[in-house]
């Protein structure tokens, strides 16, 4: 049985992609470790919390600019890659919609920079210049997302991974340099200008390899395709607003009921979580979404889900155990001694992440098959539960309560996903409706 397990791993395409993608993840995590250490030394927990607030704001703004079209772009490019006419309509429609939305969002952010700065950083801090720069570089982010989405849909995984590796190196180097030169302002500046660097890296990587300009024409814009893409927009925009908003509200609740330093501890735990979840999230975006988009039977869906569970989850689970055992060492490496309270957050955060990945894999079928109503209900229930349960547990258990709430909500989320897809996962029904 053990021999068959390793044989399956050796021949599995998912594992091969995971191995290649691991190189990019290792480089990104290494860069993230360095930047986290620099932030901890120069800015402390309070600075880390403010950087987190800016990231939450940018996540929502960037999603609004792209109209949440990226998942739809990946699906239809993957579906139409052998049909140049339909491929051209897909790329043209997405790029033109993104162009107009980005112009509107950029101008709105730029001319309301002071108000936004007060909301993100507080009335005592004026970083409106950072908000204005973010508005200016927003088009570069959108272009980078869409170009990468086309590459993903065309299964150009090697291109994407090379782009990510180079981008991660530039990102880490730029962030460290700016923090060294300008401390908190430099850290905030790095968050917004990295998008320009990533876009330049993408352009250099694909030059003379793929011609996107020939695919994008005004005449190829399709209103019919826009209607189909709207489902992906609604789902993506909903998550893009609710997830950062809930994180911001929880961080604000921690700040008011504990202090800004404790909010920084939670942000530190989130950064660590983000690093090891990169391995999973990148696989889901690169492999699972395009794969689910091509599958039209319950049997195929069931096979891919359990293949992921059998090949990836044991490795992921083992990695989480190692992280937990080394949590004291990780905190010392990533941060400074003042961040020792973060150690108490590891247990429930790691358990919550492990459970959450099981539901995330299944949940990509909601996106691939445009199950918009189910998606919105499940996501809304998850977000609302996480906020109110976090507030309650923070009052009872202090900062550890926020990760305990995350674990319980992750279990709840998995149960809901299993109930929704119980027939597809556990019955013999063949055709996917």
PDB file of C-alpha atoms in Angstrom, residues 37-333:
ATOM      1  CA  UNK A  37      12.122  40.624  10.451  1.00  0.00           C
ATOM      2  CA  UNK A  38      12.961  44.094   9.158  1.00  0.00           C
ATOM      3  CA  UNK A  39       9.434  45.351   9.933  1.00  0.00           C
ATOM      4  CA  UNK A  40       9.611  43.880  13.434  1.00  0.00           C
ATOM      5  CA  UNK A  41      12.982  45.499  14.137  1.00  0.00           C
ATOM      6  CA  UNK A  42      12.239  48.921  12.645  1.00  0.00           C
ATOM      7  CA  UNK A  43       8.475  49.279  13.173  1.00  0.00           C
ATOM      8  CA  UNK A  44       7.366  46.883  15.918  1.00  0.00           C
ATOM      9  CA  UNK A  45       3.932  45.319  16.333  1.00  0.00           C
ATOM     10  CA  UNK A  46       2.148  48.652  15.882  1.00  0.00           C
ATOM     11  CA  UNK A  47       3.768  49.242  12.490  1.00  0.00           C
ATOM     12  CA  UNK A  48       2.906  45.717  11.409  1.00  0.00           C
ATOM     13  CA  UNK A  49      -0.762  46.366  12.240  1.00  0.00           C
ATOM     14  CA  UNK A  50      -0.802  49.546  10.108  1.00  0.00           C
ATOM     15  CA  UNK A  51       0.795  47.706   7.183  1.00  0.00           C
ATOM     16  CA  UNK A  52      -1.954  45.123   7.565  1.00  0.00           C
ATOM     17  CA  UNK A  53      -4.621  47.818   7.372  1.00  0.00           C
ATOM     18  CA  UNK A  54      -3.137  49.142   4.129  1.00  0.00           C
ATOM     19  CA  UNK A  55      -3.016  45.647   2.616  1.00  0.00           C
ATOM     20  CA  UNK A  56      -6.675  45.105   3.485  1.00  0.00           C
ATOM     21  CA  UNK A  57      -7.638  48.374   1.805  1.00  0.00           C
ATOM     22  CA  UNK A  58      -5.604  47.596  -1.304  1.00  0.00           C
ATOM     23  CA  UNK A  59      -7.117  44.116  -1.583  1.00  0.00           C
ATOM     24  CA  UNK A  60     -10.599  45.567  -1.867  1.00  0.00           C
ATOM     25  CA  UNK A  61      -9.542  48.385  -4.188  1.00  0.00           C
ATOM     26  CA  UNK A  62      -7.641  46.040  -6.490  1.00  0.00           C
ATOM     27  CA  UNK A  63     -10.555  43.624  -6.661  1.00  0.00           C
ATOM     28  CA  UNK A  64     -12.930  46.451  -7.564  1.00  0.00           C
ATOM     29  CA  UNK A  65     -10.542  47.542 -10.332  1.00  0.00           C
ATOM     30  CA  UNK A  66     -10.374  44.073 -11.846  1.00  0.00           C
ATOM     31  CA  UNK A  67     -14.133  43.646 -11.292  1.00  0.00           C
ATOM     32  CA  UNK A  68     -13.277  40.203  -9.933  1.00  0.00           C
ATOM     33  CA  UNK A  69     -12.908  38.953 -13.504  1.00  0.00           C
ATOM     34  CA  UNK A  70      -9.704  36.966 -13.069  1.00  0.00           C
ATOM     35  CA  UNK A  71     -11.280  33.602 -12.238  1.00  0.00           C
ATOM     36  CA  UNK A  72     -13.662  33.952 -15.162  1.00  0.00           C
ATOM     37  CA  UNK A  73     -10.750  34.911 -17.404  1.00  0.00           C
ATOM     38  CA  UNK A  74      -8.838  31.771 -16.410  1.00  0.00           C
ATOM     39  CA  UNK A  75     -11.895  29.559 -16.994  1.00  0.00           C
ATOM     40  CA  UNK A  76     -12.795  30.884 -20.440  1.00  0.00           C
ATOM     41  CA  UNK A  77      -9.220  31.170 -21.707  1.00  0.00           C
ATOM     42  CA  UNK A  78      -8.764  27.549 -20.647  1.00  0.00           C
ATOM     43  CA  UNK A  79     -12.018  26.613 -22.402  1.00  0.00           C
ATOM     44  CA  UNK A  80     -11.410  28.621 -25.609  1.00  0.00           C
ATOM     45  CA  UNK A  81      -7.615  28.333 -25.979  1.00  0.00           C
ATOM     46  CA  UNK A  82      -7.988  26.284 -29.175  1.00  0.00           C
ATOM     47  CA  UNK A  83     -10.475  28.770 -30.688  1.00  0.00           C
ATOM     48  CA  UNK A  84      -8.724  32.021 -31.601  1.00  0.00           C
ATOM     49  CA  UNK A  85     -11.954  33.960 -32.216  1.00  0.00           C
ATOM     50  CA  UNK A  86     -13.547  33.107 -28.864  1.00  0.00           C
ATOM     51  CA  UNK A  87     -10.195  33.534 -27.137  1.00  0.00           C
ATOM     52  CA  UNK A  88      -9.901  37.015 -28.622  1.00  0.00           C
ATOM     53  CA  UNK A  89     -13.416  37.888 -27.437  1.00  0.00           C
ATOM     54  CA  UNK A  90     -12.627  36.683 -23.926  1.00  0.00           C
ATOM     55  CA  UNK A  91      -9.371  38.603 -23.600  1.00  0.00           C
ATOM     56  CA  UNK A  92     -10.765  41.759 -25.235  1.00  0.00           C
ATOM     57  CA  UNK A  93     -13.887  41.799 -23.067  1.00  0.00           C
ATOM     58  CA  UNK A  94     -11.984  41.340 -19.814  1.00  0.00           C
ATOM     59  CA  UNK A  95      -9.230  43.836 -20.634  1.00  0.00           C
ATOM     60  CA  UNK A  96     -11.647  46.534 -21.808  1.00  0.00           C
ATOM     61  CA  UNK A  97     -13.924  46.109 -18.781  1.00  0.00           C
ATOM     62  CA  UNK A  98     -10.865  46.259 -16.536  1.00  0.00           C
ATOM     63  CA  UNK A  99      -9.599  49.383 -18.293  1.00  0.00           C
ATOM     64  CA  UNK A 100     -12.758  51.412 -17.634  1.00  0.00           C
ATOM     65  CA  UNK A 101     -13.240  50.185 -14.077  1.00  0.00           C
ATOM     66  CA  UNK A 102      -9.603  50.914 -13.205  1.00  0.00           C
ATOM     67  CA  UNK A 103      -9.826  54.492 -14.463  1.00  0.00           C
ATOM     68  CA  UNK A 104     -12.927  55.121 -12.323  1.00  0.00           C
ATOM     69  CA  UNK A 105     -11.463  53.510  -9.189  1.00  0.00           C
ATOM     70  CA  UNK A 106      -8.059  55.189  -9.576  1.00  0.00           C
ATOM     71  CA  UNK A 107      -9.575  58.655  -9.891  1.00  0.00           C
ATOM     72  CA  UNK A 108     -11.939  58.046  -6.968  1.00  0.00           C
ATOM     73  CA  UNK A 109      -9.118  56.894  -4.696  1.00  0.00           C
ATOM     74  CA  UNK A 110      -6.762  59.691  -5.754  1.00  0.00           C
ATOM     75  CA  UNK A 111      -9.217  62.539  -5.098  1.00  0.00           C
ATOM     76  CA  UNK A 112     -10.377  61.055  -1.786  1.00  0.00           C
ATOM     77  CA  UNK A 113      -6.918  60.175  -0.504  1.00  0.00           C
ATOM     78  CA  UNK A 114      -7.124  62.181   2.728  1.00  0.00           C
ATOM     79  CA  UNK A 115     -10.461  60.677   3.767  1.00  0.00           C
ATOM     80  CA  UNK A 116      -9.231  57.179   2.949  1.00  0.00           C
ATOM     81  CA  UNK A 117      -6.025  57.749   4.905  1.00  0.00           C
ATOM     82  CA  UNK A 118      -8.023  58.694   7.998  1.00  0.00           C
ATOM     83  CA  UNK A 119     -10.137  55.561   7.671  1.00  0.00           C
ATOM     84  CA  UNK A 120      -7.175  53.223   7.120  1.00  0.00           C
ATOM     85  CA  UNK A 121      -4.555  54.675   9.461  1.00  0.00           C
ATOM     86  CA  UNK A 122      -6.548  56.795  11.882  1.00  0.00           C
ATOM     87  CA  UNK A 123      -7.020  60.533  12.140  1.00  0.00           C
ATOM     88  CA  UNK A 124      -3.693  61.039  13.918  1.00  0.00           C
ATOM     89  CA  UNK A 125      -1.675  59.800  10.925  1.00  0.00           C
ATOM     90  CA  UNK A 126      -1.710  61.379   7.468  1.00  0.00           C
ATOM     91  CA  UNK A 127      -0.520  59.015   4.760  1.00  0.00           C
ATOM     92  CA  UNK A 128      -2.673  60.456   1.980  1.00  0.00           C
ATOM     93  CA  UNK A 129       0.404  60.560  -0.276  1.00  0.00           C
ATOM     94  CA  UNK A 130       0.642  56.772  -0.009  1.00  0.00           C
ATOM     95  CA  UNK A 131      -3.013  56.475  -1.019  1.00  0.00           C
ATOM     96  CA  UNK A 132      -2.424  58.737  -4.040  1.00  0.00           C
ATOM     97  CA  UNK A 133       0.546  56.647  -5.165  1.00  0.00           C
ATOM     98  CA  UNK A 134      -1.585  53.520  -4.792  1.00  0.00           C
ATOM     99  CA  UNK A 135      -4.178  55.097  -7.103  1.00  0.00           C
ATOM    100  CA  UNK A 136      -1.527  55.908  -9.710  1.00  0.00           C
ATOM    101  CA  UNK A 137      -0.050  52.388  -9.804  1.00  0.00           C
ATOM    102  CA  UNK A 138      -3.414  50.617  -9.745  1.00  0.00           C
ATOM    103  CA  UNK A 139      -3.541  50.146 -13.571  1.00  0.00           C
ATOM    104  CA  UNK A 140      -0.229  48.269 -13.445  1.00  0.00           C
ATOM    105  CA  UNK A 141      -1.676  45.838 -10.922  1.00  0.00           C
ATOM    106  CA  UNK A 142      -4.745  45.204 -13.077  1.00  0.00           C
ATOM    107  CA  UNK A 143      -2.677  44.584 -16.202  1.00  0.00           C
ATOM    108  CA  UNK A 144      -0.418  42.200 -14.327  1.00  0.00           C
ATOM    109  CA  UNK A 145      -3.385  40.232 -12.947  1.00  0.00           C
ATOM    110  CA  UNK A 146      -5.034  39.891 -16.361  1.00  0.00           C
ATOM    111  CA  UNK A 147      -1.859  38.926 -18.217  1.00  0.00           C
ATOM    112  CA  UNK A 148      -1.099  36.311 -15.565  1.00  0.00           C
ATOM    113  CA  UNK A 149      -4.697  35.096 -15.825  1.00  0.00           C
ATOM    114  CA  UNK A 150      -4.300  34.536 -19.572  1.00  0.00           C
ATOM    115  CA  UNK A 151      -1.056  32.635 -18.976  1.00  0.00           C
ATOM    116  CA  UNK A 152      -2.822  30.531 -16.362  1.00  0.00           C
ATOM    117  CA  UNK A 153      -5.716  29.732 -18.684  1.00  0.00           C
ATOM    118  CA  UNK A 154      -3.247  28.732 -21.408  1.00  0.00           C
ATOM    119  CA  UNK A 155      -1.515  26.410 -18.897  1.00  0.00           C
ATOM    120  CA  UNK A 156       1.760  28.348 -19.199  1.00  0.00           C
ATOM    121  CA  UNK A 157       2.717  27.308 -15.679  1.00  0.00           C
ATOM    122  CA  UNK A 158       6.460  27.612 -16.266  1.00  0.00           C
ATOM    123  CA  UNK A 159       6.056  31.232 -17.368  1.00  0.00           C
ATOM    124  CA  UNK A 160       3.997  32.060 -14.288  1.00  0.00           C
ATOM    125  CA  UNK A 161       6.418  30.416 -11.877  1.00  0.00           C
ATOM    126  CA  UNK A 162       9.464  32.137 -13.400  1.00  0.00           C
ATOM    127  CA  UNK A 163       7.648  35.480 -13.218  1.00  0.00           C
ATOM    128  CA  UNK A 164       6.777  34.851  -9.581  1.00  0.00           C
ATOM    129  CA  UNK A 165      10.316  33.886  -8.630  1.00  0.00           C
ATOM    130  CA  UNK A 166      11.801  37.049 -10.130  1.00  0.00           C
ATOM    131  CA  UNK A 167       8.968  39.146  -8.706  1.00  0.00           C
ATOM    132  CA  UNK A 168       9.448  37.772  -5.199  1.00  0.00           C
ATOM    133  CA  UNK A 169      13.152  38.659  -5.258  1.00  0.00           C
ATOM    134  CA  UNK A 170      12.481  42.225  -6.426  1.00  0.00           C
ATOM    135  CA  UNK A 171       9.644  42.611  -3.932  1.00  0.00           C
ATOM    136  CA  UNK A 172      11.716  41.572  -0.926  1.00  0.00           C
ATOM    137  CA  UNK A 173      14.717  43.667  -1.933  1.00  0.00           C
ATOM    138  CA  UNK A 174      12.603  46.768  -2.555  1.00  0.00           C
ATOM    139  CA  UNK A 175      10.675  46.423   0.705  1.00  0.00           C
ATOM    140  CA  UNK A 176      13.798  45.976   2.820  1.00  0.00           C
ATOM    141  CA  UNK A 177      15.536  48.916   1.137  1.00  0.00           C
ATOM    142  CA  UNK A 178      12.587  51.289   1.599  1.00  0.00           C
ATOM    143  CA  UNK A 179      12.057  50.316   5.242  1.00  0.00           C
ATOM    144  CA  UNK A 180      15.759  50.873   5.883  1.00  0.00           C
ATOM    145  CA  UNK A 181      15.559  54.318   4.274  1.00  0.00           C
ATOM    146  CA  UNK A 182      12.137  55.547   5.425  1.00  0.00           C
ATOM    147  CA  UNK A 183      10.902  53.138   8.123  1.00  0.00           C
ATOM    148  CA  UNK A 184       7.073  53.093   8.338  1.00  0.00           C
ATOM    149  CA  UNK A 185       6.568  55.338   5.324  1.00  0.00           C
ATOM    150  CA  UNK A 186       8.957  53.151   3.381  1.00  0.00           C
ATOM    151  CA  UNK A 187       7.093  49.990   4.376  1.00  0.00           C
ATOM    152  CA  UNK A 188       3.785  51.482   3.237  1.00  0.00           C
ATOM    153  CA  UNK A 189       5.348  52.789   0.036  1.00  0.00           C
ATOM    154  CA  UNK A 190       6.762  49.350  -0.750  1.00  0.00           C
ATOM    155  CA  UNK A 191       3.309  47.768  -0.436  1.00  0.00           C
ATOM    156  CA  UNK A 192       1.896  50.003  -3.178  1.00  0.00           C
ATOM    157  CA  UNK A 193       4.799  50.309  -5.659  1.00  0.00           C
ATOM    158  CA  UNK A 194       5.603  46.593  -5.756  1.00  0.00           C
ATOM    159  CA  UNK A 195       2.786  46.245  -8.307  1.00  0.00           C
ATOM    160  CA  UNK A 196       4.750  48.306 -10.845  1.00  0.00           C
ATOM    161  CA  UNK A 197       7.810  46.095 -10.428  1.00  0.00           C
ATOM    162  CA  UNK A 198       5.760  42.919 -10.782  1.00  0.00           C
ATOM    163  CA  UNK A 199       4.149  44.209 -13.978  1.00  0.00           C
ATOM    164  CA  UNK A 200       7.549  45.091 -15.458  1.00  0.00           C
ATOM    165  CA  UNK A 201       8.835  41.614 -14.615  1.00  0.00           C
ATOM    166  CA  UNK A 202       5.798  40.067 -16.320  1.00  0.00           C
ATOM    167  CA  UNK A 203       6.288  42.187 -19.449  1.00  0.00           C
ATOM    168  CA  UNK A 204       9.947  41.227 -19.712  1.00  0.00           C
ATOM    169  CA  UNK A 205       9.183  37.545 -19.155  1.00  0.00           C
ATOM    170  CA  UNK A 206       6.559  37.288 -21.927  1.00  0.00           C
ATOM    171  CA  UNK A 207       8.095  39.602 -24.541  1.00  0.00           C
ATOM    172  CA  UNK A 208       8.381  37.874 -27.916  1.00  0.00           C
ATOM    173  CA  UNK A 209       6.649  34.808 -26.466  1.00  0.00           C
ATOM    174  CA  UNK A 210       2.953  35.653 -26.404  1.00  0.00           C
ATOM    175  CA  UNK A 211       1.177  38.468 -28.226  1.00  0.00           C
ATOM    176  CA  UNK A 212      -1.663  39.867 -26.139  1.00  0.00           C
ATOM    177  CA  UNK A 213      -2.026  43.067 -28.145  1.00  0.00           C
ATOM    178  CA  UNK A 214      -3.277  41.131 -31.183  1.00  0.00           C
ATOM    179  CA  UNK A 215      -6.029  39.580 -29.049  1.00  0.00           C
ATOM    180  CA  UNK A 216      -7.332  42.831 -27.546  1.00  0.00           C
ATOM    181  CA  UNK A 217      -9.574  44.771 -29.955  1.00  0.00           C
ATOM    182  CA  UNK A 218     -12.654  46.912 -29.387  1.00  0.00           C
ATOM    183  CA  UNK A 219     -14.557  45.014 -32.083  1.00  0.00           C
ATOM    184  CA  UNK A 220     -14.088  41.763 -30.166  1.00  0.00           C
ATOM    185  CA  UNK A 221     -15.874  43.061 -27.064  1.00  0.00           C
ATOM    186  CA  UNK A 222     -18.764  40.718 -26.231  1.00  0.00           C
ATOM    187  CA  UNK A 223     -21.836  41.715 -24.196  1.00  0.00           C
ATOM    188  CA  UNK A 224     -22.902  38.076 -24.079  1.00  0.00           C
ATOM    189  CA  UNK A 225     -19.611  37.072 -22.507  1.00  0.00           C
ATOM    190  CA  UNK A 226     -19.882  40.016 -20.125  1.00  0.00           C
ATOM    191  CA  UNK A 227     -23.083  38.513 -18.774  1.00  0.00           C
ATOM    192  CA  UNK A 228     -21.355  35.168 -18.193  1.00  0.00           C
ATOM    193  CA  UNK A 229     -18.384  36.853 -16.550  1.00  0.00           C
ATOM    194  CA  UNK A 230     -20.666  38.813 -14.219  1.00  0.00           C
ATOM    195  CA  UNK A 231     -21.166  35.719 -12.059  1.00  0.00           C
ATOM    196  CA  UNK A 232     -17.435  35.513 -11.415  1.00  0.00           C
ATOM    197  CA  UNK A 233     -17.335  39.244 -10.733  1.00  0.00           C
ATOM    198  CA  UNK A 234     -20.053  39.069  -8.106  1.00  0.00           C
ATOM    199  CA  UNK A 235     -18.386  36.153  -6.312  1.00  0.00           C
ATOM    200  CA  UNK A 236     -14.884  37.602  -6.428  1.00  0.00           C
ATOM    201  CA  UNK A 237     -15.926  41.131  -5.473  1.00  0.00           C
ATOM    202  CA  UNK A 238     -18.008  39.860  -2.592  1.00  0.00           C
ATOM    203  CA  UNK A 239     -15.042  37.982  -1.116  1.00  0.00           C
ATOM    204  CA  UNK A 240     -12.633  40.777  -1.960  1.00  0.00           C
ATOM    205  CA  UNK A 241     -14.673  43.221   0.118  1.00  0.00           C
ATOM    206  CA  UNK A 242     -15.881  41.038   2.957  1.00  0.00           C
ATOM    207  CA  UNK A 243     -12.601  39.269   3.775  1.00  0.00           C
ATOM    208  CA  UNK A 244     -10.491  42.459   4.183  1.00  0.00           C
ATOM    209  CA  UNK A 245     -13.418  44.237   5.848  1.00  0.00           C
ATOM    210  CA  UNK A 246     -13.846  41.508   8.459  1.00  0.00           C
ATOM    211  CA  UNK A 247     -10.093  41.426   9.050  1.00  0.00           C
ATOM    212  CA  UNK A 248     -10.087  45.213   9.459  1.00  0.00           C
ATOM    213  CA  UNK A 249     -13.051  45.109  11.871  1.00  0.00           C
ATOM    214  CA  UNK A 250     -11.483  42.343  13.951  1.00  0.00           C
ATOM    215  CA  UNK A 251      -8.175  44.218  14.073  1.00  0.00           C
ATOM    216  CA  UNK A 252     -10.039  47.356  15.100  1.00  0.00           C
ATOM    217  CA  UNK A 253     -11.886  45.417  17.820  1.00  0.00           C
ATOM    218  CA  UNK A 254      -8.590  44.069  19.153  1.00  0.00           C
ATOM    219  CA  UNK A 255      -7.120  47.578  19.159  1.00  0.00           C
ATOM    220  CA  UNK A 256     -10.058  49.042  21.061  1.00  0.00           C
ATOM    221  CA  UNK A 257     -10.452  46.218  23.601  1.00  0.00           C
ATOM    222  CA  UNK A 258      -6.789  45.267  24.023  1.00  0.00           C
ATOM    223  CA  UNK A 259      -4.357  47.583  22.219  1.00  0.00           C
ATOM    224  CA  UNK A 260      -2.620  48.200  18.879  1.00  0.00           C
ATOM    225  CA  UNK A 261       0.278  45.973  19.910  1.00  0.00           C
ATOM    226  CA  UNK A 262      -2.037  42.959  20.269  1.00  0.00           C
ATOM    227  CA  UNK A 263      -3.484  43.768  16.860  1.00  0.00           C
ATOM    228  CA  UNK A 264       0.095  43.573  15.610  1.00  0.00           C
ATOM    229  CA  UNK A 265       0.510  40.125  17.202  1.00  0.00           C
ATOM    230  CA  UNK A 266      -2.522  38.877  15.298  1.00  0.00           C
ATOM    231  CA  UNK A 267      -1.186  40.431  12.098  1.00  0.00           C
ATOM    232  CA  UNK A 268       2.112  38.637  12.699  1.00  0.00           C
ATOM    233  CA  UNK A 269       0.276  35.315  12.986  1.00  0.00           C
ATOM    234  CA  UNK A 270      -1.634  36.102   9.801  1.00  0.00           C
ATOM    235  CA  UNK A 271       1.629  36.780   7.962  1.00  0.00           C
ATOM    236  CA  UNK A 272       3.073  33.446   9.065  1.00  0.00           C
ATOM    237  CA  UNK A 273      -0.153  31.725   8.027  1.00  0.00           C
ATOM    238  CA  UNK A 274      -0.051  33.447   4.652  1.00  0.00           C
ATOM    239  CA  UNK A 275       3.475  32.199   4.020  1.00  0.00           C
ATOM    240  CA  UNK A 276       2.749  28.501   4.435  1.00  0.00           C
ATOM    241  CA  UNK A 277      -0.683  28.759   2.786  1.00  0.00           C
ATOM    242  CA  UNK A 278       1.006  30.089  -0.358  1.00  0.00           C
ATOM    243  CA  UNK A 279       1.900  26.513  -1.188  1.00  0.00           C
ATOM    244  CA  UNK A 280      -1.781  25.545  -1.209  1.00  0.00           C
ATOM    245  CA  UNK A 281      -3.354  28.720  -2.595  1.00  0.00           C
ATOM    246  CA  UNK A 282      -1.018  28.832  -5.586  1.00  0.00           C
ATOM    247  CA  UNK A 283      -1.813  25.200  -6.428  1.00  0.00           C
ATOM    248  CA  UNK A 284      -5.538  25.897  -6.184  1.00  0.00           C
ATOM    249  CA  UNK A 285      -5.283  28.858  -8.565  1.00  0.00           C
ATOM    250  CA  UNK A 286      -2.831  27.252 -10.979  1.00  0.00           C
ATOM    251  CA  UNK A 287      -4.230  23.736 -11.144  1.00  0.00           C
ATOM    252  CA  UNK A 288      -7.560  23.176  -9.394  1.00  0.00           C
ATOM    253  CA  UNK A 289      -9.606  26.028 -10.897  1.00  0.00           C
ATOM    254  CA  UNK A 290      -8.691  25.318 -14.560  1.00  0.00           C
ATOM    255  CA  UNK A 291      -9.141  21.584 -13.923  1.00  0.00           C
ATOM    256  CA  UNK A 292     -12.580  21.976 -12.341  1.00  0.00           C
ATOM    257  CA  UNK A 293     -13.597  24.256 -15.233  1.00  0.00           C
ATOM    258  CA  UNK A 294     -12.964  21.386 -17.676  1.00  0.00           C
ATOM    259  CA  UNK A 295     -14.732  18.695 -15.608  1.00  0.00           C
ATOM    260  CA  UNK A 296     -18.437  18.069 -16.249  1.00  0.00           C
ATOM    261  CA  UNK A 297     -19.080  14.911 -14.229  1.00  0.00           C
ATOM    262  CA  UNK A 298     -19.391  14.141 -10.544  1.00  0.00           C
ATOM    263  CA  UNK A 299     -16.930  11.308 -10.997  1.00  0.00           C
ATOM    264  CA  UNK A 300     -14.267  13.623 -12.413  1.00  0.00           C
ATOM    265  CA  UNK A 301     -14.850  16.197  -9.672  1.00  0.00           C
ATOM    266  CA  UNK A 302     -14.727  13.534  -6.968  1.00  0.00           C
ATOM    267  CA  UNK A 303     -11.540  12.070  -8.411  1.00  0.00           C
ATOM    268  CA  UNK A 304      -9.715  15.423  -8.467  1.00  0.00           C
ATOM    269  CA  UNK A 305     -10.820  16.358  -4.943  1.00  0.00           C
ATOM    270  CA  UNK A 306      -9.696  13.106  -3.348  1.00  0.00           C
ATOM    271  CA  UNK A 307      -6.519  13.075  -5.437  1.00  0.00           C
ATOM    272  CA  UNK A 308      -5.648  16.457  -3.926  1.00  0.00           C
ATOM    273  CA  UNK A 309      -6.472  15.188  -0.450  1.00  0.00           C
ATOM    274  CA  UNK A 310      -4.360  12.044  -0.838  1.00  0.00           C
ATOM    275  CA  UNK A 311      -1.306  13.653  -2.408  1.00  0.00           C
ATOM    276  CA  UNK A 312      -1.131  17.184  -0.993  1.00  0.00           C
ATOM    277  CA  UNK A 313      -2.848  17.187   2.401  1.00  0.00           C
ATOM    278  CA  UNK A 314      -0.511  14.656   4.115  1.00  0.00           C
ATOM    279  CA  UNK A 315       2.462  16.792   3.076  1.00  0.00           C
ATOM    280  CA  UNK A 316       0.698  19.959   4.184  1.00  0.00           C
ATOM    281  CA  UNK A 317      -0.302  18.404   7.514  1.00  0.00           C
ATOM    282  CA  UNK A 318       3.252  17.238   8.183  1.00  0.00           C
ATOM    283  CA  UNK A 319       4.508  20.727   7.397  1.00  0.00           C
ATOM    284  CA  UNK A 320       2.084  22.254   9.903  1.00  0.00           C
ATOM    285  CA  UNK A 321       3.298  19.888  12.613  1.00  0.00           C
ATOM    286  CA  UNK A 322       6.888  20.939  11.945  1.00  0.00           C
ATOM    287  CA  UNK A 323       5.861  24.609  12.053  1.00  0.00           C
ATOM    288  CA  UNK A 324       4.120  24.107  15.396  1.00  0.00           C
ATOM    289  CA  UNK A 325       7.132  22.352  16.917  1.00  0.00           C
ATOM    290  CA  UNK A 326       9.404  25.152  15.704  1.00  0.00           C
ATOM    291  CA  UNK A 327       7.069  28.026  16.579  1.00  0.00           C
ATOM    292  CA  UNK A 328       9.404  29.572  19.157  1.00  0.00           C
ATOM    293  CA  UNK A 329      12.318  29.464  16.734  1.00  0.00           C
ATOM    294  CA  UNK A 330      10.163  30.851  13.895  1.00  0.00           C
ATOM    295  CA  UNK A 331       9.074  33.839  15.976  1.00  0.00           C
ATOM    296  CA  UNK A 332      12.667  34.568  16.963  1.00  0.00           C
ATOM    297  CA  UNK A 333      13.790  34.391  13.339  1.00  0.00           C
TER     298      UNK A 333
END
